[in-house]
């Protein structure tokens, strides 16, 4: 009921979308799915599985075109392209929505989630699900959360304790939380699109970065970063999003089928992501190009102590309710 009221609302708002769909009722609906990572990553695989299932089950009705590795749009313009309906599906990292909602910054807070399972629990609870709707005023609807994995710190020098990062410049995603996180350890930051990270590290424009194993391996970042500290200090996950007007203008029976496929793909991506990241961790070890540094519990605690003040800095804008809900999902509950 709620969905059909919403559909009517968006249809009224977006008459051009509805008209476009009915005027070409025999033509398949085209969903362009653009993203910035390689095919052999959790997100890349998810996009391809979505395409495969849609084309099996909605043949002739919906066509999916996948554009990986920023070949169509990159970080700087993909959300504008979505809002203009130049692409219909994206899965940006949760760090890339700051312009549209501050609530999602909760996912960037360092050492908030102990592991991917905790992240998963938060995403499934009411507060986490509410955040999928936090950008509807901007014509962006969240369709699900996809995991990549926990981030590791890589650099030109071995990072064991927070003081080791002092004076280095780190590439970050466009997130003020991440900027603050590095400033806590005396490091500077540069916000760069993902497609520029390899060259920025290779040329020495920046000396460090943070990424899950799958992004490091698939973009060969380990070949230009001699040290990777296994910090698991934060999460890099995605929100699968569409243009709200486009989405709610899709005929109900087709949209329902698409939603079922999305649930299936989301389950598959999230079940596989951790294993893929661990496999890529091993590939990096086997390559011999980068040394993986394991932290002692005391060293990890020192990073946590140094970075955690960032929570209080952002609590107001994220919302106390959201932060509180996120703090209850770890197995070992901490305040
Ligand atoms: C990054 O910019 O580091 C990531 O958000 C890329 C991605 O989509 O995984």
mmCIF file of C-alpha atoms and ligand atoms in Angstrom:
data_model
loop_
_atom_site.group_PDB
_atom_site.id
_atom_site.type_symbol
_atom_site.label_atom_id
_atom_site.label_comp_id
_atom_site.label_asym_id
_atom_site.label_seq_id
_atom_site.Cartn_x
_atom_site.Cartn_y
_atom_site.Cartn_z
ATOM 1 C CA UNK A 1 0.000 0.000 0.000
ATOM 2 C CA UNK A 2 2.730 2.419 1.077
ATOM 3 C CA UNK A 3 4.682 1.498 -2.014
ATOM 4 C CA UNK A 4 1.772 2.169 -4.367
ATOM 5 C CA UNK A 5 1.044 5.530 -2.737
ATOM 6 C CA UNK A 6 4.700 6.388 -3.127
ATOM 7 C CA UNK A 7 4.622 5.214 -6.739
ATOM 8 C CA UNK A 8 1.636 7.445 -7.449
ATOM 9 C CA UNK A 9 3.404 10.362 -5.802
ATOM 10 C CA UNK A 10 6.540 9.893 -7.866
ATOM 11 C CA UNK A 11 4.513 9.257 -11.009
ATOM 12 C CA UNK A 12 2.733 12.554 -10.466
ATOM 13 C CA UNK A 13 6.024 14.307 -9.846
ATOM 14 C CA UNK A 14 7.788 12.618 -12.675
ATOM 15 C CA UNK A 15 5.178 12.622 -15.424
ATOM 16 C CA UNK A 16 7.884 12.568 -18.029
ATOM 17 C CA UNK A 17 9.137 9.237 -16.664
ATOM 18 C CA UNK A 18 5.668 7.643 -16.668
ATOM 19 C CA UNK A 19 4.884 9.019 -20.076
ATOM 20 C CA UNK A 20 8.210 7.794 -21.387
ATOM 21 C CA UNK A 21 7.504 4.310 -20.092
ATOM 22 C CA UNK A 22 4.004 4.066 -21.533
ATOM 23 C CA UNK A 23 4.965 5.673 -24.850
ATOM 24 C CA UNK A 24 7.507 2.917 -25.379
ATOM 25 C CA UNK A 25 5.603 0.090 -23.772
ATOM 26 C CA UNK A 26 7.063 -2.448 -26.204
ATOM 27 C CA UNK A 27 10.628 -1.324 -25.715
ATOM 28 C CA UNK A 28 12.590 -2.820 -22.835
ATOM 29 C CA UNK A 29 13.317 -0.525 -19.897
ATOM 30 C CA UNK A 30 17.053 0.124 -19.930
ATOM 31 C CA UNK A 31 18.947 0.210 -16.641
ATOM 32 C CA UNK A 32 22.470 1.574 -17.010
ATOM 33 C CA UNK A 33 24.489 0.440 -13.988
ATOM 34 C CA UNK A 34 27.726 2.368 -13.628
ATOM 35 C CA UNK A 35 30.437 1.794 -11.032
ATOM 36 C CA UNK A 36 34.091 2.560 -10.384
ATOM 37 C CA UNK A 37 35.654 -0.775 -9.407
ATOM 38 C CA UNK A 38 36.846 -3.827 -11.346
ATOM 39 C CA UNK A 39 34.543 -6.711 -12.342
ATOM 40 C CA UNK A 40 36.404 -9.091 -10.008
ATOM 41 C CA UNK A 41 35.320 -7.367 -6.784
ATOM 42 C CA UNK A 42 32.197 -7.844 -4.635
ATOM 43 C CA UNK A 43 30.448 -4.866 -6.279
ATOM 44 C CA UNK A 44 31.612 -5.787 -9.781
ATOM 45 C CA UNK A 45 30.303 -9.338 -9.337
ATOM 46 C CA UNK A 46 27.024 -8.073 -7.878
ATOM 47 C CA UNK A 47 26.404 -5.826 -10.872
ATOM 48 C CA UNK A 48 27.037 -8.696 -13.283
ATOM 49 C CA UNK A 49 24.800 -11.090 -11.344
ATOM 50 C CA UNK A 50 22.017 -8.474 -11.344
ATOM 51 C CA UNK A 51 22.342 -8.156 -15.129
ATOM 52 C CA UNK A 52 22.312 -11.930 -15.571
ATOM 53 C CA UNK A 53 19.216 -12.534 -13.414
ATOM 54 C CA UNK A 54 17.283 -9.612 -14.909
ATOM 55 C CA UNK A 55 17.965 -10.817 -18.403
ATOM 56 C CA UNK A 56 16.899 -14.361 -17.520
ATOM 57 C CA UNK A 57 13.700 -13.385 -15.762
ATOM 58 C CA UNK A 58 12.647 -10.167 -17.452
ATOM 59 C CA UNK A 59 13.823 -10.840 -20.982
ATOM 60 C CA UNK A 60 12.417 -8.287 -23.418
ATOM 61 C CA UNK A 61 11.094 -6.166 -20.554
ATOM 62 C CA UNK A 62 14.261 -4.905 -18.877
ATOM 63 C CA UNK A 63 17.781 -4.632 -20.237
ATOM 64 C CA UNK A 64 20.787 -3.990 -17.965
ATOM 65 C CA UNK A 65 24.029 -2.415 -19.184
ATOM 66 C CA UNK A 66 26.956 -2.583 -16.741
ATOM 67 C CA UNK A 67 29.816 -0.062 -16.990
ATOM 68 C CA UNK A 68 32.651 -0.990 -14.553
ATOM 69 C CA UNK A 69 35.907 0.795 -13.636
ATOM 70 C CA UNK A 70 34.558 4.340 -14.168
ATOM 71 C CA UNK A 71 34.246 3.747 -17.933
ATOM 72 C CA UNK A 72 30.978 5.713 -18.100
ATOM 73 C CA UNK A 73 30.967 7.920 -14.993
ATOM 74 C CA UNK A 74 33.446 8.294 -12.147
ATOM 75 C CA UNK A 75 33.171 9.338 -8.520
ATOM 76 C CA UNK A 76 33.017 13.020 -9.371
ATOM 77 C CA UNK A 77 29.886 12.856 -11.512
ATOM 78 C CA UNK A 78 28.087 9.515 -11.096
ATOM 79 C CA UNK A 79 25.568 10.763 -8.522
ATOM 80 C CA UNK A 80 24.677 13.768 -10.689
ATOM 81 C CA UNK A 81 24.264 11.403 -13.623
ATOM 82 C CA UNK A 82 21.902 9.264 -11.536
ATOM 83 C CA UNK A 83 19.825 12.235 -10.428
ATOM 84 C CA UNK A 84 19.576 13.352 -14.087
ATOM 85 C CA UNK A 85 18.532 9.828 -15.074
ATOM 86 C CA UNK A 86 21.571 9.440 -17.355
ATOM 87 C CA UNK A 87 22.243 6.216 -15.405
ATOM 88 C CA UNK A 88 19.630 4.360 -13.412
ATOM 89 C CA UNK A 89 21.683 2.355 -10.936
ATOM 90 C CA UNK A 90 24.863 2.874 -8.934
ATOM 91 C CA UNK A 91 26.406 1.406 -5.815
ATOM 92 C CA UNK A 92 28.652 4.155 -4.418
ATOM 93 C CA UNK A 93 30.546 3.606 -1.241
ATOM 94 C CA UNK A 94 28.693 4.935 1.812
ATOM 95 C CA UNK A 95 31.424 7.580 2.151
ATOM 96 C CA UNK A 96 30.259 9.250 -1.065
ATOM 97 C CA UNK A 97 26.809 10.484 -0.053
ATOM 98 C CA UNK A 98 27.815 13.217 2.372
ATOM 99 C CA UNK A 99 26.412 15.952 0.144
ATOM 100 C CA UNK A 100 22.938 14.373 0.340
ATOM 101 C CA UNK A 101 22.762 13.111 3.914
ATOM 102 C CA UNK A 102 24.965 13.381 6.960
ATOM 103 C CA UNK A 103 23.425 10.303 8.570
ATOM 104 C CA UNK A 104 25.398 7.863 6.447
ATOM 105 C CA UNK A 105 28.619 9.279 7.877
ATOM 106 C CA UNK A 106 28.058 6.812 10.697
ATOM 107 C CA UNK A 107 29.598 4.139 8.470
ATOM 108 C CA UNK A 108 32.867 6.094 8.185
ATOM 109 C CA UNK A 109 33.471 6.418 11.926
ATOM 110 C CA UNK A 110 36.725 4.617 12.766
ATOM 111 C CA UNK A 111 36.567 1.530 15.005
ATOM 112 C CA UNK A 112 32.787 1.749 15.380
ATOM 113 C CA UNK A 113 32.028 -1.690 13.941
ATOM 114 C CA UNK A 114 34.183 -4.580 15.145
ATOM 115 C CA UNK A 115 33.722 -6.577 11.954
ATOM 116 C CA UNK A 116 31.575 -7.024 8.855
ATOM 117 C CA UNK A 117 29.039 -9.082 10.785
ATOM 118 C CA UNK A 118 28.406 -6.131 13.085
ATOM 119 C CA UNK A 119 27.972 -3.881 10.052
ATOM 120 C CA UNK A 120 25.527 -6.420 8.662
ATOM 121 C CA UNK A 121 23.477 -6.410 11.851
ATOM 122 C CA UNK A 122 23.229 -2.622 11.830
ATOM 123 C CA UNK A 123 22.179 -2.534 8.170
ATOM 124 C CA UNK A 124 19.399 -5.032 8.854
ATOM 125 C CA UNK A 125 17.965 -3.278 11.885
ATOM 126 C CA UNK A 126 15.251 -0.601 11.678
ATOM 127 C CA UNK A 127 17.660 2.351 11.927
ATOM 128 C CA UNK A 128 19.918 0.967 9.253
ATOM 129 C CA UNK A 129 16.970 0.304 6.932
ATOM 130 C CA UNK A 130 15.619 3.824 7.547
ATOM 131 C CA UNK A 131 18.845 5.251 6.159
ATOM 132 C CA UNK A 132 18.025 3.717 2.779
ATOM 133 C CA UNK A 133 15.305 6.366 2.545
ATOM 134 C CA UNK A 134 17.436 9.252 3.803
ATOM 135 C CA UNK A 135 18.063 10.758 0.353
ATOM 136 C CA UNK A 136 14.625 10.641 -1.233
ATOM 137 C CA UNK A 137 14.391 14.441 -1.139
ATOM 138 C CA UNK A 138 17.312 14.391 -3.542
ATOM 139 C CA UNK A 139 15.660 11.899 -5.889
ATOM 140 C CA UNK A 140 17.890 9.041 -4.679
ATOM 141 C CA UNK A 141 16.342 5.830 -3.366
ATOM 142 C CA UNK A 142 18.365 3.161 -1.557
ATOM 143 C CA UNK A 143 17.577 -0.381 -2.646
ATOM 144 C CA UNK A 144 19.971 -2.297 -0.408
ATOM 145 C CA UNK A 145 23.379 -2.464 1.203
ATOM 146 C CA UNK A 146 26.201 -4.369 -0.423
ATOM 147 C CA UNK A 147 29.351 -5.294 1.466
ATOM 148 C CA UNK A 148 32.865 -4.841 0.329
ATOM 149 C CA UNK A 149 34.818 -5.206 3.529
ATOM 150 C CA UNK A 150 36.881 -3.774 6.336
ATOM 151 C CA UNK A 151 39.579 -1.266 5.353
ATOM 152 C CA UNK A 152 43.326 -1.683 5.793
ATOM 153 C CA UNK A 153 45.916 1.085 5.931
ATOM 154 C CA UNK A 154 48.597 1.018 3.264
ATOM 155 C CA UNK A 155 51.631 3.289 3.014
ATOM 156 C CA UNK A 156 55.180 3.793 1.893
ATOM 157 C CA UNK A 157 56.326 3.066 5.418
ATOM 158 C CA UNK A 158 55.356 0.472 8.013
ATOM 159 C CA UNK A 159 52.457 1.744 10.131
ATOM 160 C CA UNK A 160 52.409 0.013 13.499
ATOM 161 C CA UNK A 161 51.416 2.782 15.877
ATOM 162 C CA UNK A 162 49.532 6.038 15.164
ATOM 163 C CA UNK A 163 52.730 8.119 15.317
ATOM 164 C CA UNK A 164 54.012 6.248 12.235
ATOM 165 C CA UNK A 165 51.412 8.001 10.087
ATOM 166 C CA UNK A 166 52.482 11.478 11.142
ATOM 167 C CA UNK A 167 53.421 13.732 8.233
ATOM 168 C CA UNK A 168 52.158 11.364 5.521
ATOM 169 C CA UNK A 169 49.456 12.337 3.056
ATOM 170 C CA UNK A 170 46.646 9.806 2.582
ATOM 171 C CA UNK A 171 44.207 9.523 -0.296
ATOM 172 C CA UNK A 172 40.667 9.527 1.044
ATOM 173 C CA UNK A 173 37.164 9.249 -0.331
ATOM 174 C CA UNK A 174 35.156 12.504 -0.223
ATOM 175 C CA UNK A 175 34.280 12.295 3.476
ATOM 176 C CA UNK A 176 34.948 14.832 6.221
ATOM 177 C CA UNK A 177 34.876 11.996 8.762
ATOM 178 C CA UNK A 178 37.813 10.362 7.002
ATOM 179 C CA UNK A 179 39.599 13.693 6.850
ATOM 180 C CA UNK A 180 39.148 14.063 10.620
ATOM 181 C CA UNK A 181 40.210 10.458 11.237
ATOM 182 C CA UNK A 182 43.610 11.019 9.610
ATOM 183 C CA UNK A 183 44.064 14.412 11.173
ATOM 184 C CA UNK A 184 43.803 12.662 14.580
ATOM 185 C CA UNK A 185 47.073 10.863 13.777
ATOM 186 C CA UNK A 186 48.862 13.925 12.371
ATOM 187 C CA UNK A 187 48.411 12.945 8.715
ATOM 188 C CA UNK A 188 47.087 15.096 5.895
ATOM 189 C CA UNK A 189 44.598 13.949 3.259
ATOM 190 C CA UNK A 190 43.639 14.420 -0.373
ATOM 191 C CA UNK A 191 40.164 13.586 -1.639
ATOM 192 C CA UNK A 192 40.697 11.818 -4.952
ATOM 193 C CA UNK A 193 38.434 9.726 -7.189
ATOM 194 C CA UNK A 194 39.067 5.995 -6.995
ATOM 195 C CA UNK A 195 40.243 5.876 -10.616
ATOM 196 C CA UNK A 196 43.161 8.183 -9.715
ATOM 197 C CA UNK A 197 44.413 6.322 -6.643
ATOM 198 C CA UNK A 198 46.970 4.076 -8.351
ATOM 199 C CA UNK A 199 48.685 6.953 -10.165
ATOM 200 C CA UNK A 200 48.570 9.228 -7.129
ATOM 201 C CA UNK A 201 50.345 6.543 -5.070
ATOM 202 C CA UNK A 202 52.787 5.658 -7.818
ATOM 203 C CA UNK A 203 53.824 9.267 -8.428
ATOM 204 C CA UNK A 204 54.160 9.990 -4.721
ATOM 205 C CA UNK A 205 51.402 12.629 -4.790
ATOM 206 C CA UNK A 206 50.098 10.765 -1.721
ATOM 207 C CA UNK A 207 51.964 8.195 0.359
ATOM 208 C CA UNK A 208 49.111 6.196 1.823
ATOM 209 C CA UNK A 209 45.529 5.030 1.405
ATOM 210 C CA UNK A 210 42.831 2.929 3.056
ATOM 211 C CA UNK A 211 40.920 0.194 1.256
ATOM 212 C CA UNK A 212 39.596 -3.339 1.627
ATOM 213 C CA UNK A 213 41.803 -6.122 0.245
ATOM 214 C CA UNK A 214 39.661 -6.558 -2.880
ATOM 215 C CA UNK A 215 40.121 -2.945 -3.979
ATOM 216 C CA UNK A 216 43.840 -3.033 -3.189
ATOM 217 C CA UNK A 217 44.421 -6.203 -5.173
ATOM 218 C CA UNK A 218 42.133 -5.539 -8.149
ATOM 219 C CA UNK A 219 43.676 -2.094 -8.728
ATOM 220 C CA UNK A 220 47.243 -3.316 -8.014
ATOM 221 C CA UNK A 221 47.658 -0.788 -5.216
ATOM 222 C CA UNK A 222 49.877 -3.289 -3.378
ATOM 223 C CA UNK A 223 52.425 -2.863 -6.178
ATOM 224 C CA UNK A 224 52.903 0.795 -5.212
ATOM 225 C CA UNK A 225 52.430 0.442 -1.442
ATOM 226 C CA UNK A 226 55.246 -1.581 0.165
ATOM 227 C CA UNK A 227 53.409 -1.930 3.508
ATOM 228 C CA UNK A 228 49.824 -2.779 4.398
ATOM 229 C CA UNK A 229 48.801 -2.750 8.061
ATOM 230 C CA UNK A 230 45.936 -5.076 8.850
ATOM 231 C CA UNK A 231 43.965 -2.556 10.894
ATOM 232 C CA UNK A 232 40.328 -3.383 9.990
ATOM 233 C CA UNK A 233 39.707 0.116 11.335
ATOM 234 C CA UNK A 234 36.571 0.928 9.366
ATOM 235 C CA UNK A 235 34.189 -0.363 6.764
ATOM 236 C CA UNK A 236 33.849 0.238 3.046
ATOM 237 C CA UNK A 237 30.347 -0.797 2.044
ATOM 238 C CA UNK A 238 27.928 0.327 -0.626
ATOM 239 C CA UNK A 239 24.381 1.493 -1.056
ATOM 240 C CA UNK A 240 22.701 0.236 -4.179
ATOM 241 C CA UNK A 241 20.728 3.262 -5.362
ATOM 242 C CA UNK A 242 18.427 4.327 -8.148
ATOM 243 C CA UNK A 243 16.786 7.543 -9.295
ATOM 244 C CA UNK A 244 13.555 7.653 -7.256
ATOM 245 C CA UNK A 245 11.399 9.025 -10.047
ATOM 246 C CA UNK A 246 12.681 6.470 -12.494
ATOM 247 C CA UNK A 247 12.335 3.640 -9.986
ATOM 248 C CA UNK A 248 8.746 4.357 -8.969
ATOM 249 C CA UNK A 249 7.705 4.873 -12.562
ATOM 250 C CA UNK A 250 8.553 1.264 -13.417
ATOM 251 C CA UNK A 251 5.295 -0.713 -13.703
ATOM 252 C CA UNK A 252 4.520 -2.340 -10.389
ATOM 253 C CA UNK A 253 4.758 -5.981 -11.509
ATOM 254 C CA UNK A 254 8.179 -5.399 -13.084
ATOM 255 C CA UNK A 255 9.448 -3.426 -10.115
ATOM 256 C CA UNK A 256 8.392 -6.185 -7.757
ATOM 257 C CA UNK A 257 10.318 -8.703 -9.831
ATOM 258 C CA UNK A 258 13.360 -6.373 -9.826
ATOM 259 C CA UNK A 259 13.137 -6.019 -6.044
ATOM 260 C CA UNK A 260 13.128 -9.793 -5.669
ATOM 261 C CA UNK A 261 16.227 -10.039 -7.863
ATOM 262 C CA UNK A 262 17.934 -7.300 -5.839
ATOM 263 C CA UNK A 263 17.255 -9.230 -2.613
ATOM 264 C CA UNK A 264 18.780 -12.323 -4.165
ATOM 265 C CA UNK A 265 21.850 -10.493 -5.483
ATOM 266 C CA UNK A 266 22.311 -8.656 -2.182
ATOM 267 C CA UNK A 267 22.293 -11.960 -0.326
ATOM 268 C CA UNK A 268 24.857 -13.434 -2.751
ATOM 269 C CA UNK A 269 27.182 -10.399 -2.642
ATOM 270 C CA UNK A 270 27.068 -10.148 1.137
ATOM 271 C CA UNK A 271 27.646 -13.858 1.641
ATOM 272 C CA UNK A 272 30.679 -13.867 -0.642
ATOM 273 C CA UNK A 273 32.364 -10.513 0.074
ATOM 274 C CA UNK A 274 34.418 -11.547 3.107
ATOM 275 C CA UNK A 275 35.723 -14.691 1.379
ATOM 276 C CA UNK A 276 36.687 -12.653 -1.698
ATOM 277 C CA UNK A 277 38.559 -10.161 0.447
ATOM 278 C CA UNK A 278 40.419 -12.932 2.272
ATOM 279 C CA UNK A 279 41.338 -14.542 -1.074
ATOM 280 C CA UNK A 280 42.711 -11.204 -2.310
ATOM 281 C CA UNK A 281 44.649 -10.781 0.930
ATOM 282 C CA UNK A 282 46.316 -14.111 0.138
ATOM 283 C CA UNK A 283 46.951 -13.052 -3.488
ATOM 284 C CA UNK A 284 48.761 -9.984 -2.165
ATOM 285 C CA UNK A 285 50.915 -12.125 0.155
ATOM 286 C CA UNK A 286 51.681 -14.503 -2.736
ATOM 287 C CA UNK A 287 52.705 -11.601 -4.984
ATOM 288 C CA UNK A 288 55.519 -10.695 -2.580
ATOM 289 C CA UNK A 289 55.073 -7.046 -3.561
ATOM 290 C CA UNK A 290 53.872 -5.713 -0.232
ATOM 291 C CA UNK A 291 54.481 -6.672 3.378
ATOM 292 C CA UNK A 292 51.389 -7.250 5.464
ATOM 293 C CA UNK A 293 51.823 -6.015 9.009
ATOM 294 C CA UNK A 294 49.743 -7.613 11.768
ATOM 295 C CA UNK A 295 49.142 -5.396 14.769
ATOM 296 C CA UNK A 296 49.362 -6.571 18.360
ATOM 297 C CA UNK A 297 46.176 -5.947 20.400
ATOM 298 C CA UNK A 298 48.001 -3.062 22.158
ATOM 299 C CA UNK A 299 49.018 -1.463 18.857
ATOM 300 C CA UNK A 300 45.471 -1.733 17.502
ATOM 301 C CA UNK A 301 44.116 -0.234 20.705
ATOM 302 C CA UNK A 302 46.493 2.717 20.273
ATOM 303 C CA UNK A 303 45.005 3.423 16.807
ATOM 304 C CA UNK A 304 41.544 3.119 18.284
ATOM 305 C CA UNK A 305 42.339 5.540 21.100
ATOM 306 C CA UNK A 306 43.840 8.026 18.679
ATOM 307 C CA UNK A 307 40.940 7.970 16.200
ATOM 308 C CA UNK A 308 37.861 7.462 18.353
ATOM 309 C CA UNK A 309 37.493 11.168 19.360
ATOM 310 C CA UNK A 310 36.114 11.623 15.856
ATOM 311 C CA UNK A 311 32.826 10.020 16.985
ATOM 312 C CA UNK A 312 31.991 12.912 19.307
ATOM 313 C CA UNK A 313 32.930 15.402 16.623
ATOM 314 C CA UNK A 314 30.271 14.025 14.250
ATOM 315 C CA UNK A 315 27.639 12.757 16.673
ATOM 316 C CA UNK A 316 25.397 15.800 16.313
ATOM 317 C CA UNK A 317 25.227 15.786 12.543
ATOM 318 C CA UNK A 318 24.899 12.011 12.211
ATOM 319 C CA UNK A 319 22.191 11.935 14.879
ATOM 320 C CA UNK A 320 22.531 10.507 18.380
ATOM 321 C CA UNK A 321 19.857 7.909 17.615
ATOM 322 C CA UNK A 322 21.765 6.575 14.615
ATOM 323 C CA UNK A 323 25.080 6.447 16.456
ATOM 324 C CA UNK A 324 23.497 4.773 19.456
ATOM 325 C CA UNK A 325 21.875 2.114 17.276
ATOM 326 C CA UNK A 326 25.214 1.434 15.579
ATOM 327 C CA UNK A 327 26.981 1.072 18.930
ATOM 328 C CA UNK A 328 24.749 -1.786 20.004
ATOM 329 C CA UNK A 329 25.615 -4.182 17.182
ATOM 330 C CA UNK A 330 29.056 -5.359 18.244
ATOM 331 C CA UNK A 331 29.256 -8.657 20.103
ATOM 332 C CA UNK A 332 31.271 -6.909 22.796
ATOM 333 C CA UNK A 333 29.080 -3.900 23.506
ATOM 334 C CA UNK A 334 31.095 -0.733 24.162
ATOM 335 C CA UNK A 335 29.949 2.780 24.997
HETATM 336 C C1 LIG B 1 37.029 4.229 -3.074
HETATM 337 O O1 LIG B 1 36.835 5.317 -3.634
HETATM 338 O O2 LIG B 1 38.081 3.937 -2.496
HETATM 339 C C2 LIG B 1 35.927 3.214 -3.080
HETATM 340 O O3 LIG B 1 34.735 3.849 -2.732
HETATM 341 C C3 LIG B 1 35.798 2.570 -4.426
HETATM 342 C C4 LIG B 1 34.685 1.568 -4.424
HETATM 343 O O4 LIG B 1 33.649 1.840 -5.041
HETATM 344 O O5 LIG B 1 34.876 0.508 -3.800
#
